[in-house]
Amino acid sequence: MSAADFVPERADLDELRQAACGCRGCELYRNATQTVFGEGPPDARVVMIGEQPGDHEDLEGHPFVGPAGRLLDRALEEAGIDRDTVYLTNAVKHFKFTERGKRRIHKTPGRTEIVACGPWLTAELARVRPEMVVCLGAVAAKAVLGADFRVTAMRGQVLELPEFRAVATMHPSSVLRDPDRERAYRDFLADLAVASRELKSA
């Protein structure tokens, strides 16, 4: 199974977003409230890629609107990156979770789901054509930089790819879960600052 059968050729971002609502490329659509596609300027200089929608995003239909999104907003402002100029998306477009009572608990997407959803991300990057891609967390990094990529070893480094430069860092939700949140936030902010400097020097 793959999203490839659902991705229209020569479609713009709005058309891709509409088509993604009907995606059945993996089983995640069955339990998710809706597809959460990327949002932002079609000519954004930077694309930020997370893992998957969370509970808030699944209910509201927009990426990065929950607690992790608010932390990302703060870090972007401090790093000197205007969120309004960023295209925000996720490697996987449906919320994967397990139910615990009335709560829906996040589950990490598997490799099969990441690969199945890959055609949507490829199409987004092809339409936006960013100068810089920031991978937020291991799932995003593996989707863009390969299955063997390790965020812990390579975070904050600028990688030159044929189509764009890339920087990987932790997901903002990881900052929120870290026992030493202040240190984790400083490290996260430092990685975003690397991307900011690259953009300003281009």
Short mmCIF file of N, CA, C and O in Angstrom, two decimals, residues 1-6 20-32 35 52-53 91-96 109-120:
data_model
loop_
_atom_site.label_atom_id
_atom_site.label_comp_id
_atom_site.label_asym_id
_atom_site.label_seq_id
_atom_site.Cartn_x
_atom_site.Cartn_y
_atom_site.Cartn_z
N MET A 1 0.84 -1.20 0.00
CA MET A 1 0.00 0.00 0.00
C MET A 1 0.87 1.24 0.00
O MET A 1 1.93 1.27 0.61
N SER A 2 0.41 2.27 -0.70
CA SER A 2 1.19 3.50 -0.79
C SER A 2 0.26 4.64 -1.17
O SER A 2 -0.78 4.45 -1.82
N ALA A 3 0.67 5.85 -0.78
CA ALA A 3 -0.07 7.04 -1.18
C ALA A 3 0.13 7.38 -2.65
O ALA A 3 -0.59 8.22 -3.19
N ALA A 4 1.09 6.73 -3.30
CA ALA A 4 1.43 7.09 -4.68
C ALA A 4 0.21 7.09 -5.60
O ALA A 4 0.09 7.93 -6.50
N ASP A 5 -0.72 6.17 -5.38
CA ASP A 5 -1.90 6.07 -6.22
C ASP A 5 -2.87 7.23 -6.02
O ASP A 5 -3.77 7.43 -6.85
N PHE A 6 -2.69 7.98 -4.95
CA PHE A 6 -3.62 9.06 -4.62
C PHE A 6 -3.06 10.45 -4.90
O PHE A 6 -3.78 11.44 -4.80
N ALA A 20 -5.28 14.64 -0.66
CA ALA A 20 -4.82 13.89 0.52
C ALA A 20 -5.97 13.53 1.46
O ALA A 20 -5.88 12.56 2.21
N CYS A 21 -7.06 14.31 1.39
CA CYS A 21 -8.21 14.01 2.25
C CYS A 21 -8.79 12.63 1.94
O CYS A 21 -9.42 12.01 2.80
N GLY A 22 -8.59 12.16 0.72
CA GLY A 22 -9.12 10.86 0.34
C GLY A 22 -8.09 9.75 0.31
O GLY A 22 -8.36 8.67 -0.23
N CYS A 23 -6.92 10.00 0.90
CA CYS A 23 -5.84 9.01 0.83
C CYS A 23 -6.18 7.77 1.65
O CYS A 23 -6.60 7.85 2.80
N ARG A 24 -5.95 6.62 1.03
CA ARG A 24 -6.11 5.33 1.70
C ARG A 24 -4.83 4.50 1.52
O ARG A 24 -4.87 3.29 1.43
N GLY A 25 -3.71 5.20 1.49
CA GLY A 25 -2.44 4.56 1.19
C GLY A 25 -1.88 3.70 2.30
O GLY A 25 -0.94 2.93 2.09
N CYS A 26 -2.41 3.84 3.51
CA CYS A 26 -2.06 2.95 4.63
C CYS A 26 -3.28 2.86 5.52
O CYS A 26 -4.30 3.52 5.29
N GLU A 27 -3.19 2.09 6.58
CA GLU A 27 -4.37 1.83 7.42
C GLU A 27 -4.67 2.95 8.42
O GLU A 27 -5.73 2.94 9.06
N LEU A 28 -3.79 3.94 8.55
CA LEU A 28 -3.98 4.95 9.59
C LEU A 28 -5.23 5.79 9.38
O LEU A 28 -5.78 6.33 10.34
N TYR A 29 -5.66 5.94 8.15
CA TYR A 29 -6.85 6.76 7.88
C TYR A 29 -8.10 6.21 8.58
O TYR A 29 -9.05 6.96 8.85
N ARG A 30 -8.12 4.93 8.87
CA ARG A 30 -9.33 4.30 9.41
C ARG A 30 -9.73 4.86 10.77
O ARG A 30 -10.92 4.99 11.07
N ASN A 31 -8.75 5.19 11.61
CA ASN A 31 -9.05 5.64 12.97
C ASN A 31 -8.82 7.13 13.18
O ASN A 31 -9.32 7.69 14.16
N ALA A 32 -8.08 7.77 12.30
CA ALA A 32 -7.82 9.20 12.44
C ALA A 32 -9.09 10.00 12.12
O ALA A 32 -9.94 9.56 11.35
N THR A 35 -7.21 13.79 7.58
CA THR A 35 -5.85 14.02 7.09
C THR A 35 -5.41 15.39 7.57
O THR A 35 -6.17 16.35 7.54
N GLN A 52 4.17 13.24 12.85
CA GLN A 52 2.78 12.98 12.49
C GLN A 52 1.91 13.96 13.28
O GLN A 52 2.38 14.58 14.23
N PRO A 53 0.64 14.12 12.89
CA PRO A 53 -0.24 14.96 13.71
C PRO A 53 -0.40 14.36 15.10
O PRO A 53 -0.40 13.14 15.27
N ALA A 91 5.81 14.03 8.28
CA ALA A 91 6.18 12.90 7.42
C ALA A 91 4.99 11.98 7.19
O ALA A 91 4.84 11.40 6.11
N VAL A 92 4.14 11.84 8.20
CA VAL A 92 2.94 11.01 8.13
C VAL A 92 1.74 11.92 8.37
O VAL A 92 1.77 12.75 9.29
N LYS A 93 0.69 11.79 7.57
CA LYS A 93 -0.41 12.76 7.57
C LYS A 93 -1.61 12.36 8.43
O LYS A 93 -2.55 13.14 8.55
N HIS A 94 -1.60 11.17 9.01
CA HIS A 94 -2.69 10.75 9.89
C HIS A 94 -2.15 10.44 11.28
O HIS A 94 -1.01 9.98 11.42
N PHE A 95 -2.96 10.67 12.28
CA PHE A 95 -2.61 10.46 13.67
C PHE A 95 -2.65 8.96 13.99
O PHE A 95 -3.67 8.30 13.82
N LYS A 96 -1.53 8.43 14.47
CA LYS A 96 -1.47 7.04 14.92
C LYS A 96 -1.49 7.05 16.44
O LYS A 96 -0.67 7.72 17.08
N PRO A 109 4.86 6.21 14.25
CA PRO A 109 4.60 5.51 12.98
C PRO A 109 5.71 4.52 12.67
O PRO A 109 6.88 4.76 12.97
N GLY A 110 5.33 3.40 12.07
CA GLY A 110 6.31 2.40 11.67
C GLY A 110 6.91 2.74 10.31
O GLY A 110 6.43 3.62 9.58
N ARG A 111 7.95 2.01 9.96
CA ARG A 111 8.62 2.25 8.68
C ARG A 111 7.67 2.08 7.50
O ARG A 111 7.71 2.85 6.54
N THR A 112 6.78 1.11 7.58
CA THR A 112 5.82 0.88 6.50
C THR A 112 4.95 2.10 6.28
O THR A 112 4.69 2.51 5.14
N GLU A 113 4.49 2.71 7.37
CA GLU A 113 3.62 3.89 7.27
C GLU A 113 4.39 5.11 6.77
O GLU A 113 3.87 5.91 5.98
N ILE A 114 5.63 5.24 7.21
CA ILE A 114 6.46 6.36 6.75
C ILE A 114 6.69 6.27 5.25
O ILE A 114 6.55 7.26 4.51
N VAL A 115 7.03 5.07 4.78
CA VAL A 115 7.27 4.87 3.35
C VAL A 115 5.97 5.06 2.56
O VAL A 115 5.96 5.68 1.49
N ALA A 116 4.87 4.52 3.08
CA ALA A 116 3.59 4.62 2.38
C ALA A 116 3.17 6.07 2.19
O ALA A 116 2.61 6.45 1.15
N CYS A 117 3.45 6.92 3.18
CA CYS A 117 3.05 8.32 3.13
C CYS A 117 4.08 9.19 2.41
O CYS A 117 3.81 10.36 2.13
N GLY A 118 5.24 8.63 2.10
CA GLY A 118 6.33 9.39 1.50
C GLY A 118 5.97 10.17 0.25
O GLY A 118 6.46 11.30 0.06
N PRO A 119 5.14 9.64 -0.66
CA PRO A 119 4.80 10.40 -1.87
C PRO A 119 4.17 11.76 -1.61
O PRO A 119 4.37 12.70 -2.40
N TRP A 120 3.42 11.90 -0.51
CA TRP A 120 2.86 13.22 -0.19
C TRP A 120 3.97 14.20 0.16
O TRP A 120 3.98 15.35 -0.30
#
